[in-house]
Tab-separated table of C-alpha atoms and ligand atoms in Angstrom:
chain	number	residue	atom	x	y	z
A	1259	MET	CA	-0.001	0.000	0.015
A	1260	LEU	CA	1.325	3.439	-0.936
A	1261	SER	CA	1.950	5.883	1.910
A	1262	ARG	CA	0.730	9.448	1.621
A	1263	HIS	CA	2.306	11.813	-0.877
A	1264	PRO	CA	4.888	13.928	0.988
A	1265	ALA	CA	3.592	17.205	-0.483
A	1266	GLY	CA	-0.013	16.166	0.032
A	1267	SER	CA	-0.890	18.476	2.845
A	1268	GLY	CA	-4.391	19.405	1.823
A	1269	ARG	CA	-4.833	20.844	-1.616
A	1270	GLY	CA	-8.168	22.613	-1.875
A	1271	LEU	CA	-9.982	24.145	-4.792
A	1272	ALA	CA	-7.888	27.263	-4.817
A	1273	GLN	CA	-8.379	27.538	-8.580
A	1274	VAL	CA	-11.286	26.635	-10.748
A	1275	HIS	CA	-10.371	23.547	-12.731
A	1276	ALA	CA	-12.036	22.725	-15.986
A	1277	PRO	CA	-13.580	19.265	-16.478
A	1278	VAL	CA	-11.161	16.661	-17.822
A	1279	THR	CA	-12.225	13.793	-20.121
A	1280	VAL	CA	-10.085	10.670	-20.409
A	1281	ARG	CA	-10.628	7.683	-22.729
A	1282	ALA	CA	-9.384	4.245	-21.705
A	1283	PRO	CA	-9.431	0.997	-23.703
A	1284	ALA	CA	-10.760	-2.526	-23.276
A	1285	LYS	CA	-8.261	-5.411	-23.424
A	1286	ILE	CA	-8.113	-8.861	-24.894
A	1287	ASN	CA	-5.906	-11.498	-23.209
A	1288	LEU	CA	-3.629	-13.041	-25.805
A	1289	PHE	CA	-2.159	-15.333	-23.120
A	1290	LEU	CA	-3.456	-15.963	-19.672
A	1291	GLY	CA	-1.462	-18.655	-17.915
A	1292	VAL	CA	-2.707	-19.346	-14.367
A	1293	GLY	CA	-0.425	-20.653	-11.625
A	1294	GLY	CA	-0.917	-21.266	-7.901
A	1295	LEU	CA	-3.379	-19.678	-5.509
A	1296	ARG	CA	-1.569	-17.197	-3.241
A	1297	PRO	CA	-2.326	-16.610	0.452
A	1298	ASP	CA	-4.023	-13.295	-0.463
A	1299	GLY	CA	-6.595	-15.103	-2.622
A	1300	TYR	CA	-5.046	-14.170	-5.965
A	1301	HIS	CA	-3.451	-16.498	-8.509
A	1302	THR	CA	-0.029	-15.956	-9.909
A	1303	VAL	CA	-0.451	-15.351	-13.604
A	1304	THR	CA	1.431	-14.725	-16.809
A	1305	ASN	CA	-0.823	-12.395	-18.760
A	1306	VAL	CA	-0.248	-10.865	-22.150
A	1307	ALA	CA	-2.931	-8.291	-22.805
A	1308	GLN	CA	-3.567	-6.204	-25.901
A	1309	ALA	CA	-5.484	-2.946	-25.621
A	1310	VAL	CA	-8.112	-2.712	-28.353
A	1311	SER	CA	-10.177	0.078	-29.962
A	1312	LEU	CA	-13.217	-0.096	-27.695
A	1313	TYR	CA	-13.243	2.658	-25.078
A	1314	ASP	CA	-14.997	3.960	-22.074
A	1315	GLU	CA	-14.807	7.685	-21.310
A	1316	VAL	CA	-14.707	9.358	-17.937
A	1317	THR	CA	-15.219	13.073	-17.395
A	1318	ALA	CA	-14.117	14.364	-13.990
A	1319	ARG	CA	-15.645	17.661	-12.780
A	1320	ALA	CA	-14.764	19.531	-9.628
A	1321	ALA	CA	-17.221	18.681	-6.840
A	1322	LYS	CA	-17.365	18.394	-3.066
A	1323	GLY	CA	-17.017	14.635	-2.533
A	1324	VAL	CA	-16.211	11.826	-4.934
A	1325	SER	CA	-19.281	10.504	-6.795
A	1326	ALA	CA	-20.115	8.925	-10.161
A	1327	SER	CA	-22.875	8.558	-12.671
A	1328	VAL	CA	-22.896	5.886	-15.322
A	1329	ARG	CA	-24.342	5.939	-18.836
A	1330	GLY	CA	-24.195	3.674	-21.877
A	1331	GLU	CA	-23.540	-0.047	-22.322
A	1332	ASP	CA	-24.639	-2.075	-19.311
A	1333	ALA	CA	-24.971	1.106	-17.221
A	1334	ASP	CA	-27.607	-0.562	-15.011
A	1335	ALA	CA	-25.128	-3.317	-14.075
A	1336	VAL	CA	-22.483	-0.873	-12.906
A	1337	PRO	CA	-22.608	0.482	-9.375
A	1338	SER	CA	-22.227	4.253	-8.956
A	1339	GLY	CA	-21.124	4.302	-5.284
A	1340	ARG	CA	-18.069	2.864	-3.519
A	1341	GLY	CA	-18.544	-0.391	-5.460
A	1342	ASN	CA	-17.518	1.443	-8.619
A	1343	LEU	CA	-13.799	0.955	-9.357
A	1344	ALA	CA	-13.457	4.476	-10.782
A	1345	VAL	CA	-14.794	5.952	-7.542
A	1346	ARG	CA	-12.357	3.840	-5.547
A	1347	ALA	CA	-9.485	4.934	-7.814
A	1348	ALA	CA	-10.353	8.610	-7.370
A	1349	GLU	CA	-10.607	8.189	-3.635
A	1350	ALA	CA	-7.255	6.347	-3.494
A	1351	LEU	CA	-5.592	9.223	-5.379
A	1352	ARG	CA	-7.328	11.854	-3.229
A	1353	SER	CA	-6.256	10.266	-0.017
A	1354	TYR	CA	-2.690	9.591	-1.243
A	1355	ALA	CA	-2.191	13.166	-2.452
A	1356	GLY	CA	-4.071	14.729	0.469
A	1357	VAL	CA	-6.506	16.511	-1.867
A	1358	ARG	CA	-9.418	18.267	-0.135
A	1359	SER	CA	-11.505	18.898	-3.220
A	1360	GLY	CA	-13.549	16.134	-4.841
A	1361	ALA	CA	-14.762	15.116	-8.270
A	1362	HIS	CA	-17.893	13.918	-9.947
A	1363	LEU	CA	-17.093	11.231	-12.468
A	1364	GLU	CA	-19.363	10.905	-15.477
A	1365	ILE	CA	-18.666	7.434	-16.872
A	1366	ARG	CA	-19.771	6.767	-20.460
A	1367	LYS	CA	-19.546	3.039	-21.118
A	1368	THR	CA	-19.030	1.293	-24.415
A	1369	ILE	CA	-17.224	-1.643	-22.869
A	1370	PRO	CA	-19.730	-4.173	-21.546
A	1371	ALA	CA	-19.551	-4.927	-17.797
A	1372	ALA	CA	-18.275	-8.235	-16.287
A	1373	ALA	CA	-17.370	-9.261	-19.842
A	1374	GLY	CA	-13.707	-10.274	-19.518
A	1375	LEU	CA	-12.636	-7.041	-21.267
A	1376	ALA	CA	-11.526	-5.163	-18.083
A	1377	GLY	CA	-14.106	-2.388	-18.552
A	1378	GLY	CA	-14.136	-1.529	-14.831
A	1379	SER	CA	-10.334	-1.364	-14.852
A	1380	ALA	CA	-10.481	0.974	-17.874
A	1381	ASP	CA	-12.821	3.254	-15.892
A	1382	ALA	CA	-10.507	3.178	-12.864
A	1383	ALA	CA	-7.449	4.042	-14.989
A	1384	ALA	CA	-9.387	6.833	-16.688
A	1385	ALA	CA	-10.509	8.211	-13.325
A	1386	LEU	CA	-6.879	8.248	-12.076
A	1387	VAL	CA	-5.600	10.121	-15.088
A	1388	ALA	CA	-8.600	12.527	-15.120
A	1389	CYS	CA	-8.430	13.354	-11.360
A	1390	ASP	CA	-4.666	13.724	-11.460
A	1391	ARG	CA	-5.181	16.439	-14.095
A	1392	LEU	CA	-8.296	17.958	-12.474
A	1393	TRP	CA	-6.660	18.218	-9.039
A	1394	ARG	CA	-3.221	19.217	-10.503
A	1395	THR	CA	-1.638	16.517	-8.390
A	1396	GLY	CA	0.924	15.853	-11.163
A	1397	LEU	CA	1.867	12.378	-9.981
A	1398	ASP	CA	4.526	10.510	-11.955
A	1399	ARG	CA	3.704	7.370	-13.915
A	1400	ASP	CA	5.158	4.974	-11.301
A	1401	THR	CA	3.001	6.430	-8.555
A	1402	LEU	CA	-0.133	6.363	-10.668
A	1403	THR	CA	0.680	2.763	-11.581
A	1404	SER	CA	1.031	1.814	-7.861
A	1405	LEU	CA	-2.292	3.391	-7.122
A	1406	ALA	CA	-3.773	1.597	-10.095
A	1407	ALA	CA	-2.465	-1.747	-8.766
A	1408	GLU	CA	-4.210	-1.117	-5.470
A	1409	CYS	CA	-7.508	-0.743	-7.327
A	1410	GLY	CA	-7.299	-4.025	-9.298
A	1411	SER	CA	-4.966	-6.388	-11.104
A	1412	ASP	CA	-5.862	-5.119	-14.614
A	1413	VAL	CA	-5.835	-1.344	-13.833
A	1414	PRO	CA	-2.057	-0.778	-14.385
A	1415	PHE	CA	-2.397	-2.247	-17.887
A	1416	ALA	CA	-5.395	0.007	-18.686
A	1417	LEU	CA	-3.101	2.946	-17.850
A	1418	SER	CA	-0.253	1.874	-20.160
A	1419	GLY	CA	-2.197	0.237	-23.022
A	1420	GLY	CA	-0.398	-1.207	-26.049
A	1421	VAL	CA	0.566	-4.766	-25.282
A	1422	GLY	CA	1.716	-5.620	-21.786
A	1423	LEU	CA	3.206	-8.638	-20.062
A	1424	GLY	CA	1.614	-8.885	-16.638
A	1425	THR	CA	3.142	-10.976	-13.848
A	1426	GLY	CA	2.503	-11.342	-10.101
A	1427	ARG	CA	-1.343	-11.259	-9.967
A	1428	GLY	CA	-1.198	-9.470	-13.307
A	1429	GLU	CA	-0.485	-5.994	-11.881
A	1430	GLN	CA	3.219	-5.862	-12.613
A	1431	VAL	CA	3.140	-4.839	-16.231
A	1432	SER	CA	6.026	-4.420	-18.642
A	1433	PRO	CA	5.546	-3.191	-22.216
A	1434	VAL	CA	5.898	-5.706	-25.040
A	1435	LEU	CA	7.405	-4.878	-28.401
A	1436	VAL	CA	4.778	-5.451	-31.096
A	1437	ALA	CA	4.875	-5.195	-34.870
A	1438	GLY	CA	1.683	-4.710	-36.870
A	1439	GLU	CA	-1.958	-4.246	-36.176
A	1440	TYR	CA	-4.356	-7.074	-35.255
A	1441	HIS	CA	-7.969	-7.264	-36.281
A	1442	TRP	CA	-10.581	-8.858	-34.026
A	1443	VAL	CA	-14.254	-9.487	-33.849
A	1444	LEU	CA	-15.733	-9.488	-30.389
A	1445	ALA	CA	-18.925	-11.420	-29.627
A	1446	PHE	CA	-20.706	-9.968	-26.561
A	1447	ALA	CA	-22.819	-12.385	-24.550
A	1448	SER	CA	-26.030	-11.664	-22.700
A	1449	GLY	CA	-25.175	-11.275	-19.039
A	1450	GLY	CA	-21.677	-11.271	-17.462
A	1451	LEU	CA	-19.391	-13.642	-15.625
A	1452	SER	CA	-17.909	-12.903	-12.237
A	1453	THR	CA	-14.109	-13.084	-12.304
A	1454	PRO	CA	-13.863	-14.602	-8.754
A	1455	ALA	CA	-16.461	-17.243	-9.782
A	1456	VAL	CA	-14.430	-18.201	-12.876
A	1457	TYR	CA	-11.232	-18.463	-10.819
A	1458	SER	CA	-13.041	-20.623	-8.227
A	1459	GLU	CA	-14.291	-22.913	-10.953
A	1460	PHE	CA	-10.717	-23.066	-12.276
A	1461	ASP	CA	-9.454	-24.085	-8.781
A	1462	ARG	CA	-12.210	-26.751	-8.538
A	1463	THR	CA	-11.509	-28.328	-11.899
A	1464	ALA	CA	-8.009	-27.603	-13.160
A	1465	GLN	CA	-4.802	-29.341	-12.215
A	1466	ALA	CA	-2.994	-26.989	-9.818
A	1467	ILE	CA	0.478	-25.858	-10.777
A	1468	ALA	CA	2.731	-23.587	-8.770
A	1469	ASP	CA	4.209	-21.395	-11.487
A	1470	PRO	CA	2.211	-20.039	-14.398
A	1471	PRO	CA	3.480	-21.052	-17.857
A	1472	ALA	CA	5.724	-18.659	-19.803
A	1473	ALA	CA	4.335	-16.648	-22.713
A	1474	ASP	CA	7.475	-16.789	-24.915
A	1475	ALA	CA	5.669	-18.109	-28.041
A	1476	VAL	CA	3.140	-15.277	-27.961
A	1477	LEU	CA	5.817	-12.645	-27.372
A	1478	SER	CA	7.809	-14.016	-30.305
A	1479	ALA	CA	4.729	-14.128	-32.596
A	1480	LEU	CA	3.975	-10.450	-31.772
A	1481	ARG	CA	7.377	-9.407	-33.023
A	1482	HIS	CA	6.655	-10.945	-36.403
A	1483	ALA	CA	3.415	-8.998	-37.182
A	1484	ASP	CA	1.932	-12.319	-38.325
A	1485	ALA	CA	-1.645	-12.921	-37.181
A	1486	GLY	CA	-1.565	-16.532	-38.416
A	1487	LEU	CA	1.464	-17.194	-36.183
A	1488	LEU	CA	-0.172	-15.451	-33.213
A	1489	ALA	CA	-3.371	-17.468	-33.731
A	1490	GLY	CA	-1.550	-20.705	-33.165
A	1491	VAL	CA	-0.151	-19.732	-29.797
A	1492	LEU	CA	-2.998	-17.843	-28.093
A	1493	ARG	CA	-3.855	-19.414	-24.760
A	1494	ASN	CA	-6.332	-18.789	-21.937
A	1495	ASP	CA	-6.248	-21.114	-18.941
A	1496	LEU	CA	-9.616	-19.811	-17.757
A	1497	THR	CA	-11.379	-20.975	-20.917
A	1498	VAL	CA	-12.592	-24.335	-19.588
A	1499	ALA	CA	-13.873	-22.748	-16.345
A	1500	ALA	CA	-15.687	-19.954	-18.186
A	1501	VAL	CA	-17.321	-22.480	-20.588
A	1502	ARG	CA	-18.378	-24.709	-17.703
A	1503	LEU	CA	-20.180	-21.730	-16.214
A	1504	ARG	CA	-21.520	-20.571	-19.593
A	1505	PRO	CA	-21.899	-23.670	-21.806
A	1506	ASP	CA	-23.521	-21.515	-24.513
A	1507	LEU	CA	-20.047	-20.050	-25.273
A	1508	THR	CA	-19.103	-23.330	-27.065
A	1509	ARG	CA	-21.636	-22.495	-29.760
A	1510	THR	CA	-20.237	-18.974	-30.149
A	1511	LEU	CA	-16.633	-20.187	-30.342
A	1512	ASP	CA	-17.525	-22.957	-32.823
A	1513	ALA	CA	-19.419	-20.570	-35.081
A	1514	GLY	CA	-16.441	-18.241	-35.309
A	1515	ARG	CA	-14.102	-21.090	-36.170
A	1516	GLU	CA	-16.492	-22.475	-38.807
A	1517	LEU	CA	-16.799	-19.017	-40.335
A	1518	GLY	CA	-13.042	-18.831	-40.799
A	1519	ALA	CA	-11.572	-17.041	-37.783
A	1520	LEU	CA	-7.847	-17.641	-37.433
A	1521	ALA	CA	-8.459	-18.278	-33.718
A	1522	ALA	CA	-11.390	-18.244	-31.342
A	1523	ILE	CA	-10.779	-17.449	-27.666
A	1524	VAL	CA	-12.554	-16.414	-24.521
A	1525	SER	CA	-11.243	-13.048	-23.320
A	1526	GLY	CA	-10.045	-13.143	-19.725
A	1527	SER	CA	-12.714	-14.609	-17.502
A	1528	GLY	CA	-15.320	-14.250	-20.229
A	1529	PRO	CA	-17.986	-14.376	-21.408
A	1530	THR	CA	-16.834	-12.229	-24.359
A	1531	CYS	CA	-15.397	-14.328	-27.188
A	1532	ALA	CA	-12.693	-12.807	-29.391
A	1533	PHE	CA	-11.954	-13.939	-32.937
A	1534	LEU	CA	-8.634	-13.106	-34.612
A	1535	THR	CA	-8.725	-12.380	-38.353
A	1536	ALA	CA	-6.015	-11.827	-40.962
A	1537	SER	CA	-7.078	-8.362	-42.130
A	1538	ARG	CA	-9.588	-5.576	-41.838
A	1539	ASN	CA	-11.623	-7.067	-44.738
A	1540	GLU	CA	-11.621	-10.502	-43.130
A	1541	ARG	CA	-12.801	-8.878	-39.935
A	1542	ILE	CA	-15.734	-7.242	-41.673
A	1543	ARG	CA	-16.677	-10.536	-43.335
A	1544	LEU	CA	-16.454	-12.501	-40.107
A	1545	ALA	CA	-18.367	-9.915	-38.113
A	1546	ALA	CA	-21.299	-10.148	-40.549
A	1547	GLY	CA	-21.183	-13.977	-40.409
A	1548	ILE	CA	-21.198	-14.169	-36.617
A	1549	ALA	CA	-23.977	-11.513	-36.337
A	1550	GLY	CA	-26.005	-13.572	-38.859
A	1551	ALA	CA	-25.398	-16.852	-36.996
A	1552	GLY	CA	-27.301	-15.520	-33.945
A	1553	VAL	CA	-24.806	-16.924	-31.438
A	1554	CYS	CA	-24.326	-13.788	-29.336
A	1555	ARG	CA	-25.984	-10.617	-28.168
A	1556	ALA	CA	-23.918	-8.248	-30.351
A	1557	VAL	CA	-20.718	-8.179	-32.365
A	1558	GLN	CA	-18.052	-5.470	-32.342
A	1559	GLN	CA	-15.040	-5.011	-34.599
A	1560	VAL	CA	-11.880	-3.798	-32.959
A	1561	ALA	CA	-8.150	-3.440	-33.707
A	1562	GLY	CA	-5.157	-3.366	-31.468
A	1563	PRO	CA	-2.835	-2.461	-29.974
A	1564	VAL	CA	-4.054	1.048	-28.975
A	1565	HIS	CA	-2.901	3.535	-26.340
A	1566	GLY	CA	-3.827	3.400	-22.685
A	1567	ALA	CA	-5.851	5.915	-20.603
A	1568	ARG	CA	-5.351	9.358	-22.116
A	1569	VAL	CA	-6.859	12.816	-21.809
A	1570	VAL	CA	-8.982	13.513	-24.861
A	1571	ALA	CA	-10.642	16.822	-24.077
A	1572	GLU	CA	-9.966	19.584	-21.612
A	1573	PRO	CA	-12.258	22.405	-22.527
A	1574	GLN	CA	-10.734	25.893	-22.246
A	1575	ARG	CA	-11.405	27.488	-18.877
A	1576	SER	CA	-13.839	30.307	-19.095
A	1577	PRO	CA	-12.960	33.298	-16.867
A	1578	SER	CA	-16.515	33.421	-15.606
A	1579	ALA	CA	-16.740	29.706	-14.750
A	1580	ARG	CA	-16.529	29.521	-10.984
A	1581	ASP	CA	-16.651	26.323	-9.075
A	1582	PRO	CA	-19.299	26.597	-6.326
A	1583	SER	CA	-17.198	24.671	-3.803
A	1584	SER	CA	-14.198	27.056	-4.162
A	1585	SER	CA	-15.868	30.209	-2.877
B	2417	C5P	O1	-7.740	-7.745	-9.104
B	2417	C5P	P1	-9.200	-7.794	-9.325
B	2417	C5P	O2	-9.958	-7.069	-8.232
B	2417	C5P	O3	-9.609	-7.449	-10.675
B	2417	C5P	O4	-9.573	-9.333	-9.149
B	2417	C5P	C1	-10.883	-9.771	-8.959
B	2417	C5P	C2	-10.925	-11.186	-8.434
B	2417	C5P	O5	-10.412	-12.102	-9.432
B	2417	C5P	C3	-10.023	-11.394	-7.240
B	2417	C5P	O6	-10.689	-11.119	-6.055
B	2417	C5P	C4	-9.757	-12.911	-7.329
B	2417	C5P	O7	-10.830	-13.694	-6.896
B	2417	C5P	C5	-9.648	-13.137	-8.856
B	2417	C5P	N1	-8.252	-13.023	-9.331
B	2417	C5P	C6	-7.387	-14.070	-9.059
B	2417	C5P	N2	-6.091	-13.982	-9.486
B	2417	C5P	C7	-5.689	-12.937	-10.219
B	2417	C5P	C8	-6.570	-11.841	-10.520
B	2417	C5P	C9	-7.852	-11.929	-10.061
B	2417	C5P	O8	-7.751	-15.073	-8.394
B	2417	C5P	N3	-4.440	-12.901	-10.637
């Protein structure tokens, strides 16, 4: 746990700060090797994640406390109080930096919730970047990354984006050198899957190993910009557990394979299925085929890798715009 920022002795709303909007991406796991269960309840993993072009947006506005409102995809399934990862991230930053002012987070979701795409982690990463800018806390990347890791295993990756190799419980992320662009079709399922439930099912059914497998073959394929090569080495150790909890996914995965996907995988703990294709045109063709097969709730075409959480709009401050909590 991070101790309090040395300079954080109570920053208030001395100035009026304009709203900040940050966009953060979903991820697909190219490799998720699961090792032993640790005493803290997490599994050691080797996780290669690719950030893809499906984004949530978070706008942070100066306010008294920290609060959130959620709009868009699956908004009803996302809590807006302390259960919201973005709220927790903002509060972690606020308490670390000793900020007195607050923020209202307006979360616009495109990434489905509990889908294996780390949408909640994207929102948390976006909230960290947005509040750091809003509150002028100016934390360095390492500190933001440590705060991100406290919020969840996938949050550091949502900050960095690109392709990352995650070790530990997935939160220790190093960037991976990647050539080329990869084209995917995502098949969204109705309803979500709980990550802890999928890991529990994994513990119940899989052969326990102490150390997670290495991801060398995936890392090597990524250097060759060859989707066919990558397709042959994709791996997700949670697939069997996710499919046991959601047997309908078998039909989705089979349909994608039959329609010519280079590879069909469950992303993370599911239930989203991801299909790798050879090109943008192949992606368009496959998306139409999967949509027509009626094996999922919706399809989405994405490409990766893309950048991590990043400020996209910071409207110019108007001289007359006064924040009510600063007077
Ligand atoms: O880190 P995060 O809060 O996203 O993890 C959610 C849950 O997923 C954990 O409480 C744990 O049950 C499971 N998990 C795990 N091993 C990991 C990551 C997550 O068992 N490496």
